[in-house]
Coordinates of C-alpha atoms in Angstrom, one line a residue:
X1 CA 80.0 132.9 239.5
X2 CA 79.4 130.4 242.0
X3 CA 76.5 131.3 244.6
X4 CA 77.2 128.5 247.1
X5 CA 77.6 129.2 250.8
X6 CA 80.1 127.0 251.3
X7 CA 82.3 128.2 248.9
X8 CA 82.3 131.5 250.3
X9 CA 85.3 132.8 252.5
X10 CA 83.5 133.9 255.6
X11 CA 83.4 129.6 255.8
X12 CA 87.3 128.7 254.7
X13 CA 88.5 128.8 258.1
X14 CA 85.8 125.9 258.7
X15 CA 86.5 124.2 255.6
X16 CA 90.7 124.2 255.7
X17 CA 90.5 123.0 259.6
X18 CA 88.4 120.5 259.1
X19 CA 90.2 119.1 255.6
X20 CA 93.1 118.9 257.7
X21 CA 91.5 116.3 260.3
X22 CA 92.5 118.2 263.4
X23 CA 88.3 118.6 264.0
X24 CA 85.5 117.1 263.4
X25 CA 82.4 119.8 262.3
X26 CA 79.0 119.8 264.0
X27 CA 76.3 121.1 261.0
X28 CA 73.0 121.9 262.4
X29 CA 70.2 122.0 259.6
X30 CA 67.3 123.6 260.9
X31 CA 64.0 123.4 258.3
X32 CA 60.9 122.1 258.3
X33 CA 61.6 118.4 257.7
X34 CA 58.7 116.6 259.0
X35 CA 55.6 117.0 257.5
X36 CA 55.4 115.4 253.9
X37 CA 56.8 117.9 251.9
X38 CA 58.4 116.3 248.4
X39 CA 60.2 120.2 247.8
X40 CA 61.9 120.5 251.6
X41 CA 62.9 117.0 251.3
X42 CA 64.8 117.4 248.3
X43 CA 66.3 120.6 249.6
X44 CA 67.6 118.6 252.9
X45 CA 68.9 116.3 250.3
X46 CA 70.7 118.7 248.4
X47 CA 72.3 120.5 251.5
X48 CA 73.6 117.1 253.2
X49 CA 75.0 116.5 249.6
X50 CA 76.6 120.2 249.6
X51 CA 77.9 119.4 253.4
X52 CA 79.2 116.2 252.9
X53 CA 81.0 117.1 249.7
X54 CA 82.3 120.6 251.1
X55 CA 83.5 119.1 254.2
X56 CA 85.4 115.8 255.5
X57 CA 83.5 113.8 258.3
X58 CA 81.2 116.4 259.5
X59 CA 78.9 115.8 261.8
X60 CA 75.2 116.7 261.0
X61 CA 72.3 117.1 263.2
X62 CA 68.7 117.9 261.0
X63 CA 65.7 118.9 262.8
X64 CA 62.9 116.5 261.8
X65 CA 61.8 112.5 261.9
X66 CA 63.7 110.2 259.5
X67 CA 62.1 109.6 256.7
X68 CA 61.5 107.6 253.6
X69 CA 63.0 110.2 251.4
X70 CA 66.2 111.1 252.6
X71 CA 68.4 107.9 252.0
X72 CA 70.7 109.2 255.4
X73 CA 74.5 108.8 255.4
X74 CA 75.4 107.5 258.5
X75 CA 76.2 111.2 259.6
X76 CA 73.3 111.9 260.3
X77 CA 71.0 112.3 263.2
X78 CA 67.3 113.4 263.4
X79 CA 66.1 115.3 266.3
X80 CA 62.0 114.7 266.0
X81 CA 59.9 117.8 265.8
X82 CA 56.1 116.8 266.4
X83 CA 54.4 117.5 262.9
X84 CA 50.9 119.1 265.0
X85 CA 52.6 121.8 267.3
X86 CA 56.0 122.0 264.0
X87 CA 56.8 125.5 265.5
X88 CA 56.6 124.5 269.0
X89 CA 59.0 121.5 268.0
X90 CA 61.7 124.1 267.5
X91 CA 62.0 125.3 271.2
X92 CA 63.3 121.7 272.1
X93 CA 66.2 121.3 275.0
X94 CA 67.9 118.8 272.5
X95 CA 67.8 120.9 269.6
X96 CA 69.1 123.8 271.8
X97 CA 71.1 121.8 273.2
X98 CA 73.0 120.1 269.8
X99 CA 72.9 124.3 268.8
X100 CA 74.8 124.5 271.4
X101 CA 77.7 122.3 270.8
X102 CA 77.2 123.1 267.0
X103 CA 80.1 125.0 265.2
X104 CA 78.0 125.9 262.3
X105 CA 73.7 126.4 262.8
X106 CA 72.4 126.3 258.8
X107 CA 68.5 127.3 258.5
X108 CA 66.8 126.4 255.0
X109 CA 63.5 125.7 253.5
X110 CA 62.3 129.2 253.5
X111 CA 61.5 129.4 257.0
X112 CA 62.6 133.3 257.5
X113 CA 59.4 135.1 257.5
X114 CA 57.3 137.9 259.3
X115 CA 53.7 136.4 258.5
X116 CA 52.1 135.3 261.3
X117 CA 55.1 135.9 263.4
X118 CA 53.1 135.4 266.8
X119 CA 51.2 132.3 266.4
X120 CA 53.5 129.6 268.2
X121 CA 52.4 127.0 266.1
X122 CA 53.1 128.4 263.0
X123 CA 55.7 130.7 262.6
X124 CA 59.4 128.5 262.9
X125 CA 60.7 132.4 263.7
X126 CA 58.9 132.9 266.7
X127 CA 60.0 129.6 268.3
X128 CA 63.1 129.3 267.1
X129 CA 64.6 132.5 267.4
X130 CA 64.4 132.7 271.5
X131 CA 65.8 129.0 271.1
X132 CA 68.8 130.0 268.9
X133 CA 69.3 133.0 271.5
X134 CA 69.3 130.6 274.4
X135 CA 72.0 128.2 272.7
X136 CA 74.1 131.1 271.4
X137 CA 75.3 132.2 275.0
X138 CA 79.1 131.7 275.5
X139 CA 79.2 130.2 272.1
X140 CA 80.9 131.9 268.5
X141 CA 79.1 129.5 265.8
X142 CA 77.9 130.8 262.7
X143 CA 74.5 131.1 261.6
X144 CA 73.6 130.7 257.9
X145 CA 70.4 131.7 256.1
X146 CA 71.0 128.9 253.0
X147 CA 68.6 129.1 249.9
X148 CA 66.5 131.1 252.2
X149 CA 63.2 132.6 251.0
X150 CA 62.8 135.7 253.1
X151 CA 59.3 137.3 253.8
X152 CA 59.2 140.8 255.2
X153 CA 55.1 140.7 254.9
X154 CA 54.2 141.0 258.8
X155 CA 53.4 144.1 260.6
X156 CA 56.3 146.6 261.2
X157 CA 57.2 145.6 264.5
X158 CA 57.2 141.8 263.1
X159 CA 59.7 143.3 260.4
X160 CA 61.9 144.7 263.4
X161 CA 62.2 141.6 264.6
X162 CA 62.6 139.7 262.0
X163 CA 65.7 142.1 260.2
X164 CA 67.0 142.2 263.8
X165 CA 67.5 138.0 264.0
X166 CA 68.8 138.6 260.4
X167 CA 72.0 140.3 262.0
X168 CA 73.0 137.5 263.7
X169 CA 73.9 135.6 260.5
X170 CA 77.3 135.2 259.3
X171 CA 75.8 134.7 255.8
X172 CA 72.6 135.1 254.5
X173 CA 72.3 133.3 250.6
X174 CA 69.0 134.4 249.0
X175 CA 66.9 132.1 246.8
X176 CA 65.2 135.1 245.2
X177 CA 66.3 138.3 244.1
X178 CA 63.6 140.5 245.6
X179 CA 64.3 139.0 248.7
X180 CA 67.7 140.0 248.1
X181 CA 67.2 143.4 247.3
X182 CA 64.3 143.5 250.0
X183 CA 66.6 143.2 252.9
X184 CA 69.6 146.0 253.3
X185 CA 72.2 145.2 255.4
X186 CA 75.4 146.0 255.1
X187 CA 76.8 144.1 258.6
X188 CA 75.8 140.9 256.9
X189 CA 77.2 139.2 253.7
X190 CA 74.8 138.5 251.3
X191 CA 74.4 136.3 248.1
X192 CA 71.9 136.3 245.6
X193 CA 71.2 132.6 244.8
X194 CA 68.2 130.6 243.4
X195 CA 67.0 127.3 245.6
X196 CA 69.3 124.9 246.1
X197 CA 67.8 122.0 244.4
X198 CA 68.8 123.3 241.1
X199 CA 72.2 122.1 242.5
X200 CA 71.1 118.4 243.5
X201 CA 72.0 116.6 240.1
X202 CA 72.5 118.2 236.3
X203 CA 69.5 119.0 234.3
X204 CA 68.3 116.6 231.9
X205 CA 67.3 117.3 227.8
X206 CA 63.7 116.4 227.2
X207 CA 63.6 112.9 225.6
X208 CA 60.7 112.1 223.1
X209 CA 58.2 110.0 225.0
X210 CA 54.9 109.1 223.8
X211 CA 53.4 109.3 226.8
X212 CA 52.1 112.5 226.6
X213 CA 51.4 113.0 229.9
X214 CA 49.9 116.6 231.2
X215 CA 51.1 116.9 234.5
X216 CA 48.7 119.6 237.2
X217 CA 49.7 120.5 240.9
X218 CA 47.2 122.8 243.0
X219 CA 47.9 124.3 246.2
X220 CA 45.5 123.3 248.7
X221 CA 45.9 127.4 249.7
X222 CA 46.6 130.0 248.5
X223 CA 48.6 133.3 249.4
X224 CA 46.9 135.4 246.4
X225 CA 42.9 135.5 247.3
X226 CA 40.5 133.9 244.3
X227 CA 36.4 133.6 245.0
X228 CA 35.4 130.2 245.1
X229 CA 38.5 128.4 245.1
X230 CA 37.7 124.7 245.2
X231 CA 35.0 125.5 242.3
X232 CA 38.0 127.2 240.4
X233 CA 40.4 124.1 241.1
X234 CA 37.5 121.8 239.5
X235 CA 37.1 124.1 236.8
X236 CA 40.9 124.6 236.2
X237 CA 41.4 120.5 235.9
X238 CA 38.5 120.1 233.3
X239 CA 39.4 122.7 231.2
X240 CA 42.3 121.2 230.4
X241 CA 41.0 117.7 230.8
X242 CA 38.9 119.3 227.8
X243 CA 41.7 121.1 225.7
X244 CA 44.3 118.2 225.7
X245 CA 41.7 115.7 224.7
X246 CA 42.9 112.3 224.4
X247 CA 46.3 113.0 226.9
X248 CA 46.3 111.7 230.3
X249 CA 45.8 114.0 233.0
X250 CA 48.0 113.2 236.2
X251 CA 48.0 114.9 239.3
X252 CA 51.6 115.4 241.3
X253 CA 51.0 116.8 244.7
X254 CA 54.3 117.9 246.3
X255 CA 52.8 118.0 250.2
X256 CA 50.6 115.7 252.2
X257 CA 48.5 117.9 252.6
X258 CA 47.8 119.1 249.1
X259 CA 46.9 115.4 248.6
X260 CA 44.6 115.0 250.8
X261 CA 42.7 118.2 249.8
X262 CA 42.8 117.4 245.7
X263 CA 41.5 113.6 246.9
X264 CA 38.8 115.0 249.0
X265 CA 37.5 117.7 246.5
X266 CA 37.9 115.2 243.7
X267 CA 36.1 113.3 245.1
X268 CA 32.9 114.9 246.4
X269 CA 33.2 116.1 242.7
X270 CA 32.6 112.8 241.8
X271 CA 36.2 113.2 239.4
X272 CA 38.3 110.6 238.6
X273 CA 41.7 111.8 237.7
X274 CA 45.0 110.0 238.7
X275 CA 46.8 111.7 242.0
X276 CA 50.2 111.3 242.6
X277 CA 51.5 112.3 246.2
X278 CA 55.6 113.0 245.3
X279 CA 56.3 113.2 249.0
X280 CA 56.1 110.1 249.4
X281 CA 59.5 109.4 246.5
X282 CA 62.9 110.2 246.9
X283 CA 64.5 113.1 244.9
X284 CA 65.3 110.8 242.4
X285 CA 62.1 108.7 241.6
X286 CA 60.4 112.0 241.6
X287 CA 62.3 113.5 238.6
X288 CA 61.3 110.5 236.4
X289 CA 58.0 111.1 237.5
X290 CA 58.3 114.4 235.3
X291 CA 60.7 112.3 232.7
X292 CA 57.2 110.7 231.6
X293 CA 55.5 114.6 231.9
X294 CA 54.4 116.2 228.3
X295 CA 54.1 119.6 229.5
X296 CA 53.2 121.3 233.6
X297 CA 50.9 123.1 234.6
X298 CA 51.5 123.9 238.4
X299 CA 51.7 126.3 241.2
X300 CA 54.0 124.6 243.7
X301 CA 57.6 126.7 243.6
X302 CA 59.0 123.0 244.1
X303 CA 56.8 121.2 241.4
X304 CA 57.7 123.4 238.7
X305 CA 61.6 123.1 239.6
X306 CA 61.4 119.6 239.3
X307 CA 59.9 120.0 235.7
X308 CA 62.8 122.8 234.8
X309 CA 65.3 120.0 236.0
X310 CA 63.7 117.8 233.1
X311 CA 63.4 120.8 230.9
X312 CA 59.8 119.8 230.9
X313 CA 58.2 122.9 229.3
X314 CA 55.6 124.1 231.6
X315 CA 53.7 126.8 233.1
X316 CA 53.6 128.3 236.1
X317 CA 50.5 129.8 238.3
X318 CA 51.2 132.4 240.6
X319 CA 49.4 131.3 244.1
X320 CA 52.2 132.9 245.4
X321 CA 54.9 135.8 244.7
X322 CA 57.1 133.3 245.1
X323 CA 56.3 131.6 241.9
X324 CA 56.9 134.8 239.7
X325 CA 60.0 135.5 241.6
X326 CA 61.3 131.8 240.1
X327 CA 60.4 132.7 236.9
X328 CA 61.7 136.4 236.9
X329 CA 64.8 135.2 238.4
X330 CA 65.3 133.0 235.4
X331 CA 64.5 135.4 232.8
X332 CA 61.2 132.8 231.8
X333 CA 58.4 135.7 232.6
X334 CA 56.6 134.7 230.0
X335 CA 55.6 131.3 231.3
X336 CA 53.9 132.0 234.5
X337 CA 50.2 133.6 234.9
X338 CA 48.6 135.3 237.9
X339 CA 46.2 133.9 239.9
X340 CA 42.8 135.2 238.7
X341 CA 39.4 134.7 237.0
X342 CA 41.4 134.8 234.0
X343 CA 43.7 132.1 235.1
X344 CA 41.6 129.3 232.9
X345 CA 41.6 131.2 229.7
X346 CA 45.7 132.2 229.9
X347 CA 46.9 129.1 230.2
X348 CA 44.9 127.5 227.4
X349 CA 46.2 130.1 225.1
X350 CA 49.7 129.8 226.7
X351 CA 49.2 125.8 226.2
X352 CA 48.8 126.3 222.7
X353 CA 51.7 128.3 221.9
X354 CA 53.9 125.7 224.2
X355 CA 52.7 123.3 221.7
X356 CA 53.7 124.9 218.4
X357 CA 56.9 125.5 220.2
X358 CA 57.6 122.9 222.0
X359 CA 61.1 121.8 221.4
X360 CA 62.4 125.3 221.0
X361 CA 60.7 125.8 224.7
X362 CA 62.0 122.6 225.8
X363 CA 65.5 123.8 225.1
X364 CA 65.0 127.4 226.6
X365 CA 63.6 125.3 229.8
X366 CA 67.0 123.0 229.9
X367 CA 69.5 126.0 229.3
X368 CA 68.2 127.8 232.0
X369 CA 68.0 125.0 234.3
X370 CA 71.9 124.7 233.4
X371 CA 72.4 128.0 234.0
X372 CA 70.9 127.5 237.7
X373 CA 72.5 124.2 238.4
X374 CA 76.0 125.7 237.6
X375 CA 75.2 129.3 239.8
X376 CA 74.0 127.5 243.0
X377 CA 76.7 124.2 242.6

């Protein structure tokens, strides 16, 4: 079953009307595409690829400044959103006007949540929702939540507000089964899918490389609290380095803020591990980095997806529920560990198992990533 929203019956009118060449469609893409996040940048690349594949010569408007990661097609226009006041930037007169003129408004990059709903500098929902309502007066454009991560962990009133906003969607494509099950709404068409980075290029099998790089990804914050997190991070990296003695350790960070966090922490502790900021790279360049990784131990969800796309055996560290959801949705639960005082020993034990069954696990990751690719394409 294909779960890409652009092959949904709900959008057939737009596809048929547009493919006939009688109307140029305008699609406004809303998401966090401005603050140095390799995962969200890859989502945008994938979304733009989908739009251009399924629609004939569309006009695409993106909320965010043009950045190095996106090799922008000529049909894209960027509306700059200030990274210093990200959420407030969505209440923009330019963006409201573009949404008012649009045929489709597409929300993506996991921006629908009730958490901190009232913080206007933080919550995209707090500012985008009134902006969208203003833009929709007298319009019948379609609102799509595209491969969305929908978090309903706020208070009761915040959850009600987010759910009422979801009622306005013509279609919601969920990237986690847990979110799909939690949002009960018979009036809105729902699709159970996966993160759309899985759709961007086919997965590759692991080649026998001699570099034996152990990749690590560290989040600068955790939703799941752990005592003295900075000490935990240093202890984790040092223990992994000791266990894989003789193999190179590289820390691959997918966000600018995570990169700054780990570099400052390593410097303060006089550690000299190599750090790579993946937010500076195109998607294909990121994949080339992961081609050279032998085993990947990561926190950020999209770093783990990059690993899966190259069939790299991996261990996820669930700093947030969405990480565990990713592995559960792919039936890979045995390769994710909770963030706790037992994380380091659990990761080392699991690493030993992976070393003994490396080729079988790499092939399993390839199969699961291929299934995900076919589901989302």
